[in-house]
């Protein structure tokens, strides 16, 4: 008992940073143990992008004009696909309840879980997007912006999607409902994400788009954790 | 002060109070809608550009305004329910959502129908129509989430959280859609935006808007009373009410 | 002053009849439908409540007669 108290007291914030890092590390480790779960969104992303030239026409100029939108929509759907599993396993084995019981604020602990999700979903998608951009003959010079906009945008997507995941985690068939709840809220991120890539293709200034994406991320970082925490409480006590 | 709020917020208090309020709103709604319709359809002059097709404005604009207000009302009710645990607020929210979705549909339908003579096509990715379409999906999401829970109280609270998240997002969605629209379709002719409307055109519009709002309030009161009867059916006052009839 | 000089010209809406009447018709139908639905809902609820009340009253009478 004494040792535990001392360990908590060693840090002035009541062990907040320790708990936060522990949650993040645990989530990353659990995800990395099940590689397929990390790989699935990436494979999905690549597959969807492969379908478009087959479904439309393999004309380079046509594909290049629609490439920013296609890449963004496919990446968005890939994130959405992985969203359902964010709290599912923890809900099933009861560790989500333990997370709720711990003295640190649930909103910040949920933020650690979202951060873990983004590190292994949003970030890999952003890094992989340029490869798929080559397949769609995306004009050179827009690859960096594509990755950057996806990295910033997918963090907002993870945060907003986590609200939907937390609301539907207690439901048996939450997956379809989750997309109905979350997709309308994804639209602003999609608009400015594709806007940034299109601006880069057109050679105009990309800074405003990226700034707005960053502003949306800041707003989501500030507000979404509270909504996630409230939703988790409803789903667990429900 | 608190006593009054508490009394009004209790199901029985609301049931009794709304019974007295309801007829006035119905009367105002019928009066305003009848006058507005007759004035708008018969007496308002035809538009010099769009002819008589502009008379769709008298249902399109009130429906669109009401749909957005219904979502705000939903979020306000959600806050009242989550913060002060006033159940009547959630009952009102549960009846506002379907009607809000219906009004969103009316706005979309009348907009599409109006588009045929104006734009020559049923659908244009106009900023207003697009944000109305997204609003419709938001309404669907809230209705579906409430229905997905077997436990009514969890469904209520989940729908309330989603309504609040949605209402924070609506301005962001609206502005980003508008920005996207100006980027892709510069200077399209917007049906509802006109330089100056003569009084004999906007007066009936004002009456229609007020009429739609009165109708919405009256219908919400009526259906909230139904919802109270449904959820409070085991309470003693409801049983006495039924026995007394 | 009226904008139309005859009933038929009013119905024709200056050639835009299908559009104007479709928009107004759908609006009217939805609003009237909402009112009718709310009234029917109230009727159903009250009927169910009455029925339940009667059933419970009957059950109470039955129990009393058994006891005596």
XYZ file of C-alpha atoms in Angstrom:
551
model
C 0.000 0.000 0.000
C 2.690 2.453 1.024
C 4.806 1.616 -1.983
C 1.900 2.226 -4.335
C 1.155 5.593 -2.778
C 4.784 6.611 -3.034
C 4.978 5.534 -6.637
C 1.998 7.708 -7.462
C 3.280 10.612 -5.428
C 6.669 10.585 -7.067
C 5.065 12.439 -9.934
C 3.259 15.692 -9.111
C 0.326 15.082 -11.499
C -0.898 12.095 -9.529
C 0.672 9.623 -11.952
C -1.176 11.002 -14.950
C 1.748 10.842 -17.351
C 2.723 7.368 -16.111
C -0.802 6.085 -16.558
C -1.151 7.756 -19.941
C 2.076 6.302 -21.277
C 1.216 2.882 -19.833
C -2.155 2.890 -21.583
C -0.584 3.966 -24.847
C 2.171 1.365 -24.599
C -0.292 -1.377 -23.727
C -2.513 -0.478 -26.682
C 0.395 -0.383 -29.112
C 1.697 -3.706 -27.848
C -1.699 -5.412 -28.081
C -2.183 -4.126 -31.607
C 1.280 -5.145 -32.722
C 0.712 -8.655 -31.371
C -2.184 -8.983 -33.761
C -0.513 -7.821 -36.946
C -3.505 -8.517 -39.172
C -5.497 -5.849 -37.408
C -2.829 -3.308 -38.254
C -2.467 -4.577 -41.806
C -6.188 -4.784 -42.654
C -6.830 -1.040 -43.141
C -3.674 -0.746 -45.256
C -4.626 -3.665 -47.479
C -8.148 -2.303 -47.739
C -6.762 1.089 -48.766
C -4.581 -0.471 -51.487
C -7.418 -2.677 -52.734
C -9.941 0.130 -53.030
C -7.430 2.250 -54.927
C -6.801 -0.704 -57.267
C -10.522 -0.979 -57.965
C -10.923 2.541 -59.309
C -8.746 2.302 -62.453
C -10.436 -1.049 -63.138
C -13.868 0.443 -62.644
C -13.346 3.692 -64.531
C -10.557 3.592 -67.107
C -6.763 3.326 -66.894
C -6.276 6.762 -68.466
C -3.506 8.601 -66.681
C -4.900 12.119 -67.141
C -8.391 11.151 -65.955
C -7.005 9.312 -62.915
C -4.682 12.201 -62.072
C -7.594 14.642 -61.834
C -9.612 12.456 -59.490
C -6.640 10.994 -57.577
C -6.735 13.458 -54.607
C -10.382 12.710 -53.933
C -10.001 8.960 -54.438
C -7.002 8.688 -52.133
C -8.700 10.724 -49.445
C -12.038 8.890 -49.621
C -10.334 5.495 -49.597
C -8.123 6.447 -46.636
C -11.154 7.812 -44.801
C -13.051 4.560 -45.318
C -10.018 2.570 -44.202
C -9.886 4.527 -40.929
C -13.603 4.052 -40.484
C -13.193 0.311 -40.997
C -10.689 0.072 -38.158
C -12.752 2.273 -35.839
C -15.125 -0.425 -34.644
C -12.318 -2.441 -33.027
C -10.990 0.555 -31.071
C -12.854 -0.215 -27.831
C -14.403 -3.583 -28.746
C -11.800 -5.966 -27.283
C -11.388 -3.878 -24.126
C -15.150 -3.769 -23.719
C -15.468 -7.536 -24.081
C -12.752 -8.479 -21.593
C -13.714 -5.819 -19.058
C -10.516 -3.790 -19.137
C -12.515 -0.761 -20.250
C -14.285 -0.824 -16.897
C -10.909 -0.926 -15.173
C -9.874 2.098 -17.211
C -12.986 3.887 -15.991
C -12.234 3.004 -12.382
C -8.697 4.310 -12.424
C -8.215 7.674 -10.693
C -6.987 9.469 -13.801
C -9.634 11.268 -15.885
C -11.256 8.927 -18.383
C -11.148 11.565 -21.130
C -7.345 11.607 -21.087
C -7.073 7.824 -20.891
C -9.398 7.580 -23.895
C -7.130 10.058 -25.656
C -4.226 7.641 -25.101
C -6.199 4.884 -26.778
C -7.050 7.157 -29.715
C -3.398 8.130 -30.002
C -2.479 4.440 -30.152
C -5.075 3.913 -32.861
C -3.785 6.835 -34.927
C -0.140 5.724 -34.616
C -0.958 2.321 -36.093
C -3.728 3.310 -38.550
C -3.676 6.962 -39.595
C 0.066 7.359 -39.708
C 0.753 4.178 -41.762
C -2.051 5.161 -44.147
C -0.470 8.603 -44.579
C 2.929 7.044 -45.238
C 1.514 4.548 -47.693
C -0.616 7.026 -49.651
C 2.233 8.294 -51.907
C 2.811 4.740 -53.183
C -0.822 4.525 -54.210
C -0.548 8.036 -55.615
C 1.972 6.668 -58.103
C -0.571 4.051 -59.193
C -3.075 6.836 -59.875
C -0.400 8.961 -61.617
C -0.791 11.776 -59.115
C 1.288 14.728 -60.400
C 4.709 15.072 -58.808
C 5.100 17.740 -56.183
C 1.902 16.878 -54.356
C 3.112 13.728 -52.606
C 4.435 15.471 -49.517
C 1.230 17.440 -49.109
C -0.795 14.248 -49.560
C 1.064 12.540 -46.710
C 0.982 15.573 -44.468
C -2.711 16.284 -45.017
C -3.563 12.629 -44.378
C -1.440 12.504 -41.232
C -3.076 15.618 -39.760
C -6.548 14.825 -41.072
C -6.611 11.194 -39.985
C -5.883 12.271 -36.408
C -9.132 14.278 -36.475
C -10.866 11.296 -38.077
C -9.628 9.009 -35.295
C -10.846 11.429 -32.622
C -14.296 11.933 -34.135
C -14.609 8.255 -35.028
C -13.777 7.292 -31.455
C -16.933 9.121 -30.299
C -18.995 6.914 -32.593
C -17.044 3.810 -31.561
C -17.634 4.611 -27.890
C -21.361 5.131 -28.488
C -21.798 1.851 -30.366
C -19.376 -0.401 -28.452
C -22.157 -1.846 -26.298
C -24.315 -2.741 -29.288
C -24.210 -6.151 -30.929
C -24.252 -4.861 -34.475
C -22.602 -1.500 -34.038
C -20.473 -1.542 -37.194
C -22.993 -0.298 -39.750
C -24.513 2.150 -37.303
C -21.043 3.504 -36.570
C -20.527 4.502 -40.195
C -23.946 6.189 -40.296
C -23.086 8.210 -37.192
C -19.548 9.134 -38.101
C -19.440 9.673 -41.874
C -21.432 12.944 -41.909
C -19.043 14.317 -39.288
C -16.051 13.376 -41.472
C -17.110 15.651 -44.334
C -15.267 18.859 -43.300
C -11.983 16.963 -42.904
C -12.491 15.345 -46.305
C -13.195 18.696 -47.973
C -10.078 20.403 -46.659
C -7.889 17.309 -46.991
C -8.649 16.902 -50.684
C -8.524 20.684 -51.014
C -4.925 20.672 -49.824
C -3.883 17.975 -52.304
C -5.766 19.631 -55.168
C -4.118 22.942 -54.353
C -0.729 21.230 -54.434
C -1.562 19.689 -57.819
C -2.680 23.069 -59.140
C 0.487 24.653 -57.789
C -1.296 27.111 -55.521
C -0.772 27.797 -51.843
C -1.464 24.767 -49.634
C -0.855 26.506 -46.311
C -4.467 27.686 -45.727
C -5.868 24.189 -46.194
C -3.311 22.625 -43.913
C -3.895 25.390 -41.376
C -7.627 24.679 -41.343
C -6.935 20.930 -41.020
C -4.697 21.764 -38.071
C -7.379 23.994 -36.553
C -9.911 21.196 -36.861
C -7.467 18.815 -35.188
C -6.944 21.298 -32.344
C -10.710 21.648 -31.864
C -11.178 17.870 -31.987
C -8.348 17.343 -29.498
C -9.991 19.772 -27.132
C -13.606 18.606 -27.376
C -13.672 14.985 -28.555
C -12.092 13.373 -25.436
C -14.973 14.613 -23.266
C -17.545 13.249 -25.690
C -15.657 9.938 -25.881
C -15.552 9.679 -22.090
C -19.260 10.485 -21.753
C -20.114 7.940 -24.454
C -17.993 5.235 -22.832
C -19.771 5.832 -19.509
C -23.141 5.427 -21.243
C -22.071 2.252 -23.036
C -20.644 0.614 -19.922
C -23.207 1.631 -17.331
C -25.997 1.240 -19.867
C -37.794 29.903 -9.471
C -36.462 26.384 -9.027
C -39.881 25.223 -7.918
C -41.434 26.461 -11.144
C -38.768 24.809 -13.284
C -39.136 21.618 -11.337
C -42.888 21.660 -11.697
C -42.753 22.386 -15.402
C -40.058 19.761 -15.875
C -41.918 17.001 -14.100
C -43.910 14.814 -16.496
C -47.218 15.554 -14.777
C -46.556 19.280 -14.610
C -45.622 19.371 -18.262
C -48.615 17.245 -19.223
C -51.036 19.641 -17.536
C -49.281 22.807 -18.631
C -48.937 21.759 -22.271
C -52.631 20.888 -22.404
C -53.393 24.544 -21.793
C -50.695 25.784 -24.166
C -51.390 23.465 -27.068
C -54.664 24.924 -28.460
C -53.121 28.375 -28.804
C -50.247 27.077 -30.882
C -52.533 25.018 -33.087
C -54.778 28.021 -33.646
C -51.832 30.271 -34.446
C -50.351 27.652 -36.785
C -53.593 27.161 -38.731
C -54.217 30.888 -38.975
C -50.683 31.752 -40.074
C -50.367 28.858 -42.515
C -53.748 29.531 -44.133
C -53.127 33.266 -44.516
C -49.555 32.715 -45.680
C -50.552 30.064 -48.232
C -53.422 32.054 -49.708
C -51.346 35.214 -49.826
C -48.316 33.440 -51.259
C -50.197 31.380 -53.828
C -52.840 33.875 -54.905
C -51.765 37.434 -54.222
C -47.973 37.546 -54.308
C -46.828 38.759 -57.741
C -44.992 36.324 -60.003
C -41.219 36.639 -60.041
C -39.872 38.501 -63.072
C -37.220 35.832 -63.692
C -38.683 32.601 -62.390
C -42.383 33.269 -62.975
C -44.749 31.341 -60.756
C -42.217 28.622 -59.947
C -40.817 30.873 -57.215
C -43.961 30.127 -55.168
C -42.107 26.992 -54.013
C -40.129 29.342 -51.786
C -43.095 29.495 -49.394
C -42.603 25.851 -48.408
C -38.886 25.434 -49.159
C -37.454 28.167 -46.961
C -39.692 27.585 -43.895
C -38.973 23.842 -44.039
C -35.219 24.413 -44.317
C -35.198 26.917 -41.445
C -37.353 24.688 -39.296
C -35.187 21.637 -39.981
C -32.091 23.447 -38.742
C -33.932 24.875 -35.734
C -35.221 21.401 -34.924
C -31.645 20.155 -34.707
C -30.696 23.029 -32.417
C -33.804 22.316 -30.336
C -32.753 18.685 -30.179
C -29.326 19.645 -28.867
C -30.777 22.084 -26.306
C -33.122 19.366 -25.072
C -30.156 16.974 -24.942
C -28.169 19.377 -22.745
C -31.152 19.885 -20.425
C -31.594 16.128 -20.195
C -27.931 15.318 -19.580
C -27.195 18.151 -17.139
C -30.416 18.462 -15.102
C -31.745 14.918 -15.754
C -35.136 16.306 -16.800
C -36.838 13.406 -18.534
C -39.409 15.547 -20.340
C -36.571 17.154 -22.289
C -35.549 13.762 -23.634
C -39.149 12.889 -24.489
C -39.378 16.130 -26.457
C -36.065 15.334 -28.166
C -37.301 11.892 -29.167
C -40.311 13.392 -30.959
C -38.411 16.332 -32.469
C -35.953 14.132 -34.354
C -38.403 12.376 -36.738
C -40.240 15.610 -37.520
C -36.937 17.397 -38.084
C -35.938 14.659 -40.513
C -39.307 15.032 -42.280
C -38.790 18.787 -42.636
C -35.278 18.227 -43.962
C -36.777 15.888 -46.532
C -39.388 18.507 -47.477
C -36.651 21.110 -47.928
C -34.627 18.713 -50.088
C -37.610 17.605 -52.140
C -38.917 21.116 -52.770
C -35.368 22.244 -53.572
C -34.936 19.441 -56.095
C -38.331 20.126 -57.685
C -37.536 23.833 -57.835
C -34.226 22.975 -59.471
C -35.910 21.575 -62.580
C -37.301 24.887 -63.899
C -34.396 26.944 -62.502
C -31.309 24.872 -63.193
C -32.810 22.397 -65.670
C -31.892 19.429 -63.476
C -33.189 17.708 -60.347
C -30.020 17.910 -58.378
C -27.199 20.393 -58.250
C -24.432 20.210 -55.646
C -25.488 23.584 -54.369
C -24.096 24.489 -50.938
C -27.499 24.743 -49.275
C -28.875 21.524 -50.722
C -25.671 19.668 -49.859
C -25.705 20.787 -46.242
C -29.394 19.887 -46.009
C -28.528 16.401 -47.270
C -25.849 16.054 -44.587
C -28.334 17.315 -41.997
C -30.712 14.559 -43.070
C -27.996 11.961 -42.436
C -27.308 13.470 -39.021
C -31.002 13.170 -38.147
C -31.029 9.559 -39.362
C -27.988 8.784 -37.222
C -29.638 10.148 -34.075
C -32.894 8.306 -34.717
C -31.060 5.048 -35.483
C -28.792 5.322 -32.430
C -31.743 5.859 -30.104
C -33.503 2.849 -31.571
C -30.447 0.579 -31.410
C -30.338 0.404 -27.618
C -32.556 -2.117 -25.858
C -32.337 -0.116 -22.651
C -34.283 3.093 -23.190
C -32.280 5.264 -20.829
C -28.951 4.390 -22.468
C -30.469 5.100 -25.875
C -31.660 8.483 -24.638
C -28.271 9.444 -23.272
C -26.373 8.176 -26.323
C -28.679 10.098 -28.669
C -28.229 13.197 -26.510
C -24.437 13.012 -26.722
C -24.641 12.559 -30.489
C -27.031 15.509 -30.821
C -24.577 17.744 -28.972
C -21.642 16.502 -31.059
C -23.737 17.092 -34.174
C -24.759 20.619 -33.295
C -21.137 21.589 -32.683
C -20.263 20.154 -36.084
C -23.118 21.720 -38.061
C -21.511 25.178 -38.409
C -18.199 23.565 -39.390
C -19.961 21.391 -41.973
C -21.961 24.346 -43.285
C -18.943 26.589 -43.759
C -16.749 23.901 -45.268
C -19.485 22.926 -47.721
C -19.969 26.572 -48.675
C -16.239 26.994 -49.161
C -16.071 23.792 -51.231
C -18.987 24.988 -53.326
C -17.484 28.365 -54.167
C -14.248 26.630 -55.097
C -15.858 24.217 -57.539
C -18.819 26.170 -58.889
C -18.056 29.845 -58.950
C -21.056 32.190 -59.054
C -23.920 29.803 -59.616
C -27.390 31.245 -59.440
C -28.691 30.454 -55.996
C -32.453 30.066 -55.847
C -33.102 31.574 -52.474
C -30.625 34.404 -52.644
C -32.032 37.451 -54.310
C -31.018 41.073 -54.155
C -34.217 42.530 -52.760
C -37.619 41.020 -52.412
C -40.673 43.316 -52.492
C -42.834 43.329 -49.374
C -45.736 41.530 -51.035
C -43.338 38.632 -51.659
C -41.573 38.389 -48.293
C -44.550 39.145 -46.073
C -46.286 35.845 -46.889
C -42.913 34.132 -46.487
C -42.617 35.552 -42.986
C -46.132 34.343 -42.156
C -45.290 30.868 -43.465
C -42.081 30.694 -41.421
C -43.939 31.695 -38.250
C -46.707 29.246 -39.089
C -44.231 26.388 -39.536
C -42.657 27.190 -36.172
C -46.042 27.304 -34.406
C -46.960 24.010 -36.071
C -43.701 22.465 -34.916
C -44.200 23.623 -31.322
C -47.804 22.431 -31.258
C -46.922 19.032 -32.736
C -43.967 18.626 -30.356
C -46.207 19.416 -27.366
C -48.802 16.950 -28.580
C -46.378 14.114 -29.195
C -44.417 14.805 -26.009
C -47.685 14.335 -24.118
C -48.120 10.992 -25.892
C -44.580 10.049 -24.973
C -45.266 10.963 -21.342
C -48.287 8.645 -21.327
C -46.183 5.865 -22.838
C -43.230 6.127 -20.490
C -45.135 6.997 -17.323
C -47.929 4.470 -17.833
C -47.227 2.849 -14.460
C -47.294 6.077 -12.488
C -50.252 6.672 -10.239
C -51.263 10.014 -11.768
C -51.532 8.460 -15.225
C -53.669 5.625 -13.908
C -55.906 8.059 -12.082
C -56.157 10.111 -15.248
C -57.214 7.050 -17.235
C -59.688 5.945 -14.565
C -61.148 9.427 -14.406
C -62.057 9.504 -18.083
C -54.729 42.320 -56.255
C -54.739 38.681 -57.264
C -51.921 37.372 -59.377
C -54.265 35.079 -61.361
C -57.443 36.022 -63.213
C -59.083 32.576 -63.342
C -59.105 29.276 -61.488
C -57.561 27.443 -64.419
C -54.671 29.901 -64.669
C -54.192 29.523 -60.905
C -53.990 25.747 -61.280
C -51.640 26.064 -64.248
C -49.233 28.225 -62.177
C -47.876 29.925 -65.273
C -46.773 26.597 -66.723
C -44.984 25.463 -63.557
C -47.947 23.488 -62.193
C -46.206 20.107 -61.691
C -43.303 21.658 -59.768
C -45.255 24.042 -57.575
C -48.031 21.580 -56.743
C -45.605 18.703 -56.138
C -43.617 20.740 -53.619
C -46.711 22.084 -51.883
C -48.452 18.712 -52.014
C -45.601 16.812 -50.368
C -45.331 19.465 -47.665
C -49.060 19.396 -46.993
C -49.167 15.594 -46.994
C -46.308 15.325 -44.501
C -47.768 17.935 -42.163
C -51.284 16.496 -42.237
C -49.802 13.014 -41.867
C -47.826 14.111 -38.811
C -50.968 15.496 -37.159
C -53.048 12.408 -37.956
C -50.269 10.140 -36.695
C -49.980 12.079 -33.439
C -53.747 11.901 -32.894
C -53.894 8.180 -33.674
C -50.924 7.596 -31.373
C -52.766 9.291 -28.531
C -55.888 7.242 -29.216
C -53.911 3.954 -29.209
C -52.096 4.837 -26.026
C -55.273 5.777 -24.168
C -57.031 2.639 -25.404
C -54.156 0.474 -24.171
C -54.104 2.246 -20.835
C -57.864 1.809 -20.421
C -57.605 -1.847 -21.299
C -54.827 -2.398 -18.795
C -56.766 -0.558 -16.099
C -59.840 -2.692 -16.709
C -57.784 -5.888 -16.657
C -56.225 -4.966 -13.348
C -59.603 -4.029 -11.895
C -60.996 -7.413 -13.008
C -58.001 -9.233 -11.540
C -58.523 -7.440 -8.233
C -62.206 -8.449 -8.192
C -61.242 -12.049 -9.029
C -58.747 -12.203 -6.173
C -61.296 -10.835 -3.723
C -63.924 -13.396 -4.707
C -61.375 -16.211 -4.339
C -60.423 -15.004 -0.901
C -63.987 -14.861 0.407
